[in-house]
XYZ file of C-alpha atoms in Angstrom:
549
model
C 12.150 53.626 -77.373
C 8.511 52.575 -77.522
C 9.468 48.941 -76.829
C 11.399 49.972 -73.743
C 8.416 51.929 -72.435
C 6.125 48.932 -72.939
C 8.565 46.704 -71.031
C 8.580 49.177 -68.151
C 4.801 49.185 -68.028
C 4.468 45.352 -67.674
C 5.563 45.122 -63.991
C 3.323 48.048 -63.121
C 0.405 46.322 -64.834
C 1.064 43.067 -62.934
C 1.345 44.954 -59.663
C -1.914 46.745 -60.394
C -3.692 43.460 -61.101
C -2.368 41.967 -57.856
C -3.474 45.013 -55.894
C -6.905 44.848 -57.508
C -7.207 41.140 -56.672
C -6.195 41.687 -53.048
C -8.674 44.541 -52.724
C -11.491 42.414 -54.147
C -10.754 39.610 -51.681
C -10.533 42.124 -48.838
C -13.952 43.492 -49.747
C -15.422 39.959 -49.909
C -14.060 39.231 -46.416
C -15.367 42.531 -45.053
C -18.883 42.036 -46.398
C -18.978 38.406 -45.317
C -17.823 39.042 -41.747
C -19.847 42.210 -41.176
C -22.988 40.416 -42.352
C -22.499 37.606 -39.825
C -24.025 39.394 -36.839
C -24.067 36.187 -34.795
C -21.223 33.632 -34.625
C -23.748 30.852 -35.375
C -24.498 32.572 -38.683
C -20.906 32.360 -39.854
C -20.737 29.367 -42.184
C -18.580 28.803 -45.238
C -19.782 26.417 -47.928
C -22.388 25.151 -45.419
C -19.636 24.441 -42.871
C -20.126 26.163 -39.490
C -16.874 27.716 -38.341
C -15.600 26.377 -35.013
C -13.808 29.648 -34.270
C -16.673 31.889 -35.393
C -16.366 34.167 -32.365
C -12.634 34.730 -32.950
C -12.517 35.190 -36.714
C -14.437 38.484 -37.195
C -12.356 40.510 -34.707
C -9.170 38.885 -35.978
C -9.830 39.923 -39.569
C -11.072 43.326 -38.455
C -7.680 43.952 -36.813
C -6.066 42.976 -40.119
C -8.354 45.443 -41.976
C -9.832 42.347 -43.655
C -6.592 41.489 -45.417
C -6.407 37.831 -46.432
C -4.234 35.636 -44.201
C -3.506 32.678 -46.500
C -4.075 33.948 -50.063
C -1.170 35.497 -51.954
C -1.156 38.598 -54.152
C -2.282 36.612 -57.216
C -5.446 35.464 -55.438
C -4.159 31.919 -55.113
C -3.233 29.820 -52.018
C 0.083 31.043 -50.622
C 2.973 28.971 -49.319
C 1.564 28.883 -45.768
C -1.763 27.577 -47.090
C 0.025 24.729 -48.833
C 1.963 23.989 -45.639
C -1.222 23.931 -43.548
C -2.925 21.539 -45.954
C 0.057 19.209 -45.699
C 0.006 19.483 -41.896
C -3.713 18.645 -41.781
C -3.134 15.618 -43.973
C -0.450 14.475 -41.512
C -2.463 14.817 -38.268
C -3.378 11.140 -38.451
C 0.131 10.658 -37.064
C -1.092 12.397 -33.884
C -4.106 10.116 -33.652
C -6.439 12.800 -35.060
C -8.755 12.736 -38.100
C -7.753 15.065 -40.984
C -11.335 15.485 -42.170
C -12.232 17.119 -38.826
C -10.337 20.159 -40.148
C -12.262 20.700 -43.409
C -9.695 18.791 -45.470
C -12.026 17.829 -48.323
C -13.392 21.355 -48.749
C -9.933 22.915 -48.445
C -8.496 20.643 -51.123
C -11.373 21.403 -53.493
C -11.165 25.165 -53.037
C -7.382 25.223 -53.298
C -7.485 23.204 -56.515
C -10.041 25.505 -58.121
C -8.227 28.684 -57.073
C -4.876 27.421 -58.280
C -6.363 27.168 -61.768
C -8.830 30.079 -61.759
C -8.648 32.885 -59.177
C -11.964 34.113 -57.759
C -12.352 36.678 -54.945
C -15.402 34.853 -53.583
C -13.707 31.451 -53.433
C -10.493 33.030 -52.156
C -12.402 34.544 -49.235
C -14.034 31.153 -48.570
C -10.681 29.405 -48.559
C -9.018 32.027 -46.363
C -11.699 31.792 -43.678
C -11.760 27.997 -43.764
C -7.977 27.827 -43.447
C -8.025 30.149 -40.432
C -10.784 28.109 -38.826
C -8.986 24.825 -39.556
C -5.774 26.121 -38.007
C -7.475 27.436 -34.865
C -9.502 24.240 -34.313
C -6.508 21.995 -34.947
C -4.371 24.108 -32.644
C -7.050 23.922 -29.959
C -7.171 20.138 -30.238
C -3.381 19.848 -30.063
C -3.314 22.016 -26.943
C -6.366 20.714 -25.099
C -7.559 17.517 -26.718
C -10.331 16.559 -29.096
C -12.649 15.606 -26.199
C -13.447 17.516 -23.007
C -12.073 15.275 -20.201
C -14.642 16.627 -17.697
C -17.770 16.087 -19.782
C -16.602 13.421 -22.223
C -18.096 15.451 -25.086
C -16.306 16.228 -28.372
C -14.877 19.758 -28.512
C -16.561 21.426 -31.486
C -15.568 25.047 -30.804
C -12.344 26.831 -30.003
C -12.653 27.862 -26.348
C -9.507 27.737 -24.193
C -6.077 29.159 -25.038
C -7.579 31.625 -27.516
C -4.887 34.283 -27.116
C -2.137 31.684 -27.539
C -3.813 30.309 -30.662
C -4.273 33.743 -32.238
C -0.636 34.570 -31.479
C 0.386 31.304 -33.184
C -1.771 32.182 -36.197
C -0.104 35.596 -36.406
C 3.345 33.994 -36.397
C 2.412 32.142 -39.566
C 0.571 34.969 -41.288
C 3.394 37.448 -40.672
C 5.984 34.956 -41.901
C 7.907 34.733 -38.615
C 7.411 30.948 -38.326
C 6.472 27.992 -40.506
C 3.214 26.120 -40.021
C 4.783 22.847 -38.920
C 7.047 24.576 -36.395
C 4.104 26.410 -34.837
C 1.953 23.273 -34.630
C 4.781 21.290 -33.034
C 4.991 23.943 -30.321
C 1.336 23.338 -29.482
C 1.806 19.589 -28.908
C 2.517 18.072 -25.483
C 6.221 18.544 -24.838
C 6.800 15.478 -22.696
C 8.927 12.646 -24.051
C 6.126 10.199 -23.227
C 3.898 11.771 -25.872
C 6.598 11.672 -28.533
C 7.469 8.044 -27.731
C 3.821 6.991 -27.962
C 3.415 8.882 -31.234
C 6.345 6.888 -32.627
C 4.668 3.693 -31.434
C 1.473 4.705 -33.267
C 3.370 4.810 -36.544
C 4.877 1.368 -35.980
C 1.582 -0.289 -34.990
C -0.352 1.451 -37.754
C 2.161 0.061 -40.273
C 1.621 -3.450 -38.871
C -2.154 -2.994 -39.053
C -1.982 -1.696 -42.638
C 0.038 -4.780 -43.593
C -2.639 -7.106 -42.251
C -1.598 -7.363 -38.618
C -0.613 -10.645 -36.984
C -2.260 -14.076 -37.301
C -4.853 -15.251 -34.789
C -3.588 -18.092 -32.608
C -5.814 -21.156 -32.333
C -7.304 -22.148 -28.995
C -6.271 -25.268 -27.163
C -4.560 -26.430 -24.007
C -2.212 -24.166 -22.097
C 1.261 -23.914 -23.599
C 4.367 -24.044 -21.404
C 8.066 -24.759 -21.541
C 8.772 -28.241 -22.953
C 5.690 -28.362 -25.215
C 5.950 -28.724 -28.988
C 3.714 -28.853 -32.024
C 1.822 -26.601 -34.433
C 0.405 -24.344 -31.693
C 3.913 -23.620 -30.427
C 5.057 -22.931 -33.997
C 2.200 -20.433 -34.430
C 3.110 -18.809 -31.090
C 6.714 -18.333 -32.207
C 5.582 -16.604 -35.408
C 3.138 -14.388 -33.504
C 5.745 -13.122 -31.040
C 7.987 -12.203 -33.952
C 5.479 -9.585 -35.105
C 5.736 -7.508 -31.936
C 9.441 -8.045 -31.378
C 9.487 -10.412 -28.406
C 11.329 -12.870 -30.693
C 13.909 -12.004 -33.334
C 12.950 -13.025 -36.865
C 15.588 -15.775 -36.845
C 14.011 -17.312 -33.715
C 10.451 -17.458 -35.063
C 10.990 -20.803 -36.784
C 10.530 -24.145 -35.057
C 7.866 -25.805 -32.918
C 9.644 -26.207 -29.545
C 8.763 -24.219 -26.409
C 12.354 -23.615 -25.347
C 14.066 -21.096 -23.047
C 14.086 -18.398 -25.753
C 10.328 -18.729 -26.241
C 9.802 -18.719 -22.478
C 11.674 -15.407 -22.214
C 9.576 -14.016 -25.073
C 6.302 -15.064 -23.410
C 7.422 -13.503 -20.111
C 8.293 -10.253 -21.917
C 4.888 -10.215 -23.621
C 3.085 -10.828 -20.329
C 5.012 -8.039 -18.631
C 4.151 -5.616 -21.466
C 0.456 -6.373 -21.051
C 0.172 -6.384 -17.267
C -0.457 -10.117 -17.100
C 0.683 -12.604 -14.479
C 4.280 -13.333 -15.617
C 4.133 -17.114 -15.202
C 5.488 -18.008 -18.642
C 2.366 -20.047 -19.441
C 0.148 -19.216 -22.396
C -3.264 -19.624 -20.795
C -6.630 -18.030 -21.680
C -5.700 -14.468 -20.604
C -2.348 -14.454 -22.383
C -3.922 -16.024 -25.484
C -6.639 -13.346 -25.486
C -4.008 -10.580 -25.298
C -2.004 -12.183 -28.115
C -5.129 -12.241 -30.284
C -6.101 -8.581 -29.852
C -5.928 -7.302 -33.469
C -3.279 -4.795 -34.497
C -6.022 -2.331 -35.480
C -7.355 -2.459 -31.917
C -3.892 -1.694 -30.538
C -3.713 1.282 -32.932
C -7.004 2.560 -31.531
C -5.730 2.076 -27.978
C -2.627 4.145 -28.728
C -4.725 6.888 -30.356
C -6.921 7.109 -27.235
C -3.916 7.535 -25.004
C -2.365 10.200 -27.217
C -5.626 12.084 -26.650
C -5.226 11.643 -22.885
C -1.724 13.113 -23.114
C -3.270 16.242 -24.664
C -5.407 16.653 -21.548
C -2.359 16.901 -19.293
C -1.045 20.190 -17.876
C 1.687 21.738 -20.001
C 4.078 21.654 -17.043
C 3.884 18.431 -15.007
C 6.524 19.681 -12.587
C 10.257 19.037 -12.600
C 9.557 16.617 -9.766
C 6.130 15.001 -9.778
C 4.108 11.902 -8.998
C 2.278 9.995 -11.710
C -0.379 7.464 -10.676
C -1.606 5.313 -13.562
C -4.891 3.830 -12.372
C -5.143 1.405 -15.299
C -1.654 0.033 -14.575
C -1.977 0.044 -10.747
C 1.331 1.874 -10.547
C 2.817 5.025 -8.997
C 6.039 6.599 -10.229
C 8.015 9.478 -8.706
C 9.858 11.306 -11.487
C 12.514 13.972 -11.403
C 13.696 15.502 -14.685
C 11.935 12.605 -16.475
C 13.979 10.037 -14.505
C 12.173 7.451 -12.379
C 13.206 7.870 -8.740
C 10.718 5.458 -7.169
C 8.171 2.990 -8.565
C 5.578 1.025 -6.651
C 2.388 -0.980 -7.009
C -0.869 0.619 -5.933
C -4.453 -0.423 -5.246
C -7.149 1.738 -6.886
C -10.916 2.049 -6.747
C -13.336 -0.718 -7.577
C -15.283 -0.536 -10.855
C -18.238 0.966 -8.950
C -16.063 3.388 -6.910
C -13.607 4.415 -9.564
C -10.524 6.460 -8.835
C -10.914 9.738 -10.776
C -8.371 11.347 -13.106
C -7.122 14.804 -12.123
C -4.045 16.745 -11.048
C -3.363 18.103 -7.580
C -0.628 19.308 -5.259
C 0.498 17.291 -2.234
C 1.193 19.802 0.518
C 1.296 17.716 3.688
C 1.119 14.203 5.107
C -0.328 12.792 8.310
C 1.370 10.216 10.549
C -0.839 7.828 12.524
C -3.986 9.233 10.909
C -7.567 8.912 12.018
C -9.980 7.790 9.312
C -13.066 9.922 9.016
C -15.215 7.368 7.227
C -17.208 8.918 4.342
C -20.996 8.685 4.749
C -21.359 6.619 1.574
C -18.982 3.949 2.890
C -20.632 4.127 6.318
C -24.116 3.287 5.040
C -23.178 0.999 2.148
C -20.377 -1.056 3.672
C -20.150 -0.690 7.462
C -23.793 -0.388 8.526
C -24.759 -3.844 7.162
C -21.799 -5.368 9.052
C -22.814 -3.628 12.301
C -26.366 -4.868 11.877
C -24.989 -8.395 11.566
C -22.493 -8.015 14.433
C -22.633 -4.986 16.770
C -19.142 -5.837 18.043
C -17.760 -5.007 14.598
C -17.085 -1.384 15.559
C -14.996 -2.256 18.595
C -12.981 -4.822 16.653
C -12.010 -2.158 14.122
C -11.425 0.632 16.637
C -14.245 2.746 15.238
C -15.901 5.452 17.337
C -19.456 6.695 16.794
C -19.683 10.523 16.894
C -22.683 12.812 16.831
C -22.389 16.507 15.989
C -19.487 18.674 14.902
C -16.883 20.919 16.488
C -17.336 21.798 20.188
C -20.727 20.081 20.205
C -19.396 16.738 18.937
C -19.767 13.856 21.387
C -18.897 10.159 21.323
C -21.934 7.899 21.431
C -22.024 4.425 22.974
C -22.737 2.027 20.053
C -24.785 -0.163 22.402
C -27.266 2.703 22.894
C -28.137 2.811 19.178
C -30.815 0.707 17.503
C -28.790 -0.035 14.389
C -31.550 -2.120 12.809
C -33.810 0.930 12.486
C -31.265 3.132 10.739
C -31.870 3.634 7.033
C -28.896 3.242 4.644
C -29.138 6.818 3.310
C -25.914 8.830 3.512
C -27.605 12.244 3.505
C -29.776 11.495 6.556
C -27.462 9.213 8.550
C -27.302 10.801 12.047
C -23.789 9.741 13.085
C -20.178 10.012 11.980
C -17.803 7.071 12.177
C -14.119 7.632 12.906
C -11.466 4.924 13.060
C -8.664 5.410 15.565
C -4.994 5.113 14.531
C -3.640 1.610 14.917
C -2.715 -1.605 13.147
C -6.185 -2.135 11.622
C -6.747 1.467 10.501
C -7.766 1.392 6.841
C -5.351 4.239 6.058
C -2.408 2.410 7.594
C 0.197 4.553 9.294
C 0.466 7.476 6.893
C -1.597 9.431 4.351
C -0.600 12.008 1.736
C -2.971 14.929 1.292
C -3.736 17.002 -1.801
C -7.079 18.749 -1.177
C -9.595 18.049 -3.955
C -13.344 17.861 -4.562
C -13.171 14.070 -4.910
C -11.873 13.585 -1.336
C -9.210 11.271 -2.755
C -5.684 10.876 -1.376
C -2.748 8.462 -1.180
C -2.312 6.293 1.884
C -0.779 3.237 3.503
C -2.855 0.092 4.096
C -2.783 -2.899 6.446
C -4.036 -5.138 3.596
C -0.567 -5.807 2.201
C -1.513 -9.073 0.464
C -3.534 -7.168 -2.152
C -0.334 -5.890 -3.753
C 0.380 -9.432 -4.928
C -2.759 -9.449 -7.087
C -2.431 -8.707 -10.789
C -5.665 -6.689 -10.941
C -5.794 -4.354 -7.937
C -9.228 -2.668 -7.886
C -10.188 -2.960 -4.212
C -10.320 0.553 -2.728
C -13.209 2.995 -2.371
C -11.487 5.485 -4.684
C -8.322 6.447 -2.791
C -4.919 5.060 -3.776
C -3.250 2.564 -1.456
C 0.553 2.539 -1.613
C 2.959 -0.377 -1.552
C 5.895 1.739 -0.283
C 4.429 4.688 1.636
C 7.410 5.277 3.936
C 9.910 5.253 1.078
C 7.786 7.855 -0.710
C 7.391 10.010 2.406
C 11.159 10.030 3.024
C 11.788 11.257 -0.537
C 9.234 14.060 -0.105
C 10.780 15.299 3.161
C 14.418 16.087 2.279
C 16.343 18.169 4.784
C 14.017 17.234 7.662
C 14.406 14.728 10.545
C 11.978 12.486 8.606
C 14.002 12.217 5.382
C 14.803 8.546 6.095
C 12.577 5.518 6.568
C 14.229 4.972 9.963
C 13.318 8.498 11.063
C 9.728 7.974 9.984
C 9.528 4.623 11.775
C 10.699 6.282 14.984
C 8.083 9.030 14.684
C 5.352 6.491 13.971
C 6.247 4.442 17.048
C 5.279 7.418 19.198
C 1.681 6.730 18.184
C 0.828 10.432 17.990
C -1.184 11.827 15.084
C 1.044 14.433 13.418
C 0.585 16.693 10.411
C 3.863 17.192 8.531
C 4.058 19.843 5.811
C 6.329 19.141 2.860
C 9.335 21.466 2.415
C 8.128 21.881 -1.158
C 4.675 20.873 -2.461
C 4.797 18.241 -5.187
C 2.396 17.889 -8.141
C 0.522 14.595 -8.389
C -1.238 13.478 -11.565
C -3.849 10.722 -11.464
C -4.163 9.377 -15.002
C -5.762 6.484 -16.867
C -3.360 5.132 -19.455
C -4.078 1.850 -21.166
C -1.133 2.285 -23.550
C 2.210 4.006 -23.164
C 5.724 3.743 -24.578
C 8.806 3.126 -22.494
C 11.888 5.283 -23.213
C 13.647 2.301 -24.824
C 10.793 1.718 -27.257
C 8.776 -1.019 -25.543
C 5.025 -0.367 -25.773
C 2.904 -1.246 -22.740
C -0.806 -2.116 -22.900
C -3.325 -2.562 -20.081
C -6.949 -3.647 -19.804
C -9.713 -1.052 -19.793
C -10.684 -1.714 -16.149
C -13.195 1.155 -15.934
C -14.554 1.070 -19.498
C -13.148 4.533 -20.203
C -11.592 3.480 -23.510
C -15.055 2.533 -24.752
C -16.503 5.923 -23.793
C -13.594 7.838 -25.306
C -13.824 5.850 -28.546
C -17.480 6.820 -28.820
C -16.707 10.492 -28.126
C -13.930 10.623 -30.714
C -16.253 9.110 -33.300
C -18.661 12.080 -32.944
C -18.422 15.706 -34.201
C -16.715 18.016 -35.206
C -16.365 16.652 -38.750
C -18.732 18.607 -41.042
C -19.697 17.754 -44.591
C -18.776 20.468 -47.099
């Protein structure tokens, strides 16, 4: 009978120990968090917590109950899952150590062997902070796209992040499932993430060989340089492995070179000249970095791009109209020069203007047009530009011949006139412009300079986007109206009247800068860093928030 009583007491003893352990950890958390009167004072193992303003009220709502530690005082199943997820974030182009990985591993290892309320409280707080910071980076990006600075604290989406944390802590969802929900949901992100794995594997295996310099290679050539070229194109899949042998520049190699040039935004002439050779010799590790940068840019995008939306990739000089992820229209575009760069942002096109006037911005007036007028006063008349003084009812047209142009200073803020170009064949905006009001004063428009679309690098505008097929785009944005066809638009344009046409349904437009992206069929595209933004983003990503334990 005594033995039976002892057996009955064992579970109660274990339960009592567990309850005592949980209470000790709860008291450690309470004292720790109540003592941290300022968020800046909340550090664990000399690591400042990135979510220090969220953690005290969160634990207070939980009555200071541990979130990640089980009843034995050891890391629970969710803690183990989060550690594994942090170790795997390199697959998203992120750095595991930014989320306290070294300190978390050390604490978890010690606690697994020897429970301690103090260390358990440390680990619980660090795990919560790691989850919230990682979740913030998955939702918003590691770098602030407006300032270019690394994001060291959890700021936006706080309610969503705390709700996600609660899903895990209450056992209603697994860590990996919750984190996946925080990632960009577009197929383009997933495809590029897959490409990162493939290119990282190539880089880890040593990458591809560097091709020697020499004369241009073209169809009909042969020799050791051609043999090296065949091997190189086998690494990135332009040639099948069976076709990588030999030293002849045949039709198969020509097709492979053309495919490579197309993937890298090069002139598809089939000749391996200096630019193609330079692209072939970019190391695999550099392509990995390029993909990581563009995964970060995906995390900056709005969660909902719009079922139907426009995507303008400045780095690729391309506009795409998409509907349910299907490309409806694609065209070449001209973007801003390196010193008048087209910005990245999202807007909403609400109307377009037929036969538009061009209100010339003051900066362009004083920097570009004033020097030409000073050289040739007839320049204004040739371009159909009027000189206007004043605004509204007081505005009046001024005779250019009455102005002493030589005495005017090239300062936009003090320039006393406005320049406006009349509609017509030489109007810089062409025959149509698409408006989405924004602080940058940037929009999409037609252009009379059609020859520029034949250039490979198309950085010629003052920041706005010039369109190769403006009428085709307008017709697709005006369904159910008399202007839903190119012919209808042409007829309206022939009237020569300036008209504002509102879209039946506004359409989102996203101006982005992507130097790497993955096509749906698996092909990975790369483009040059025309504005130097990859360099700046690389520097930002190399900074905080990693903290030494």
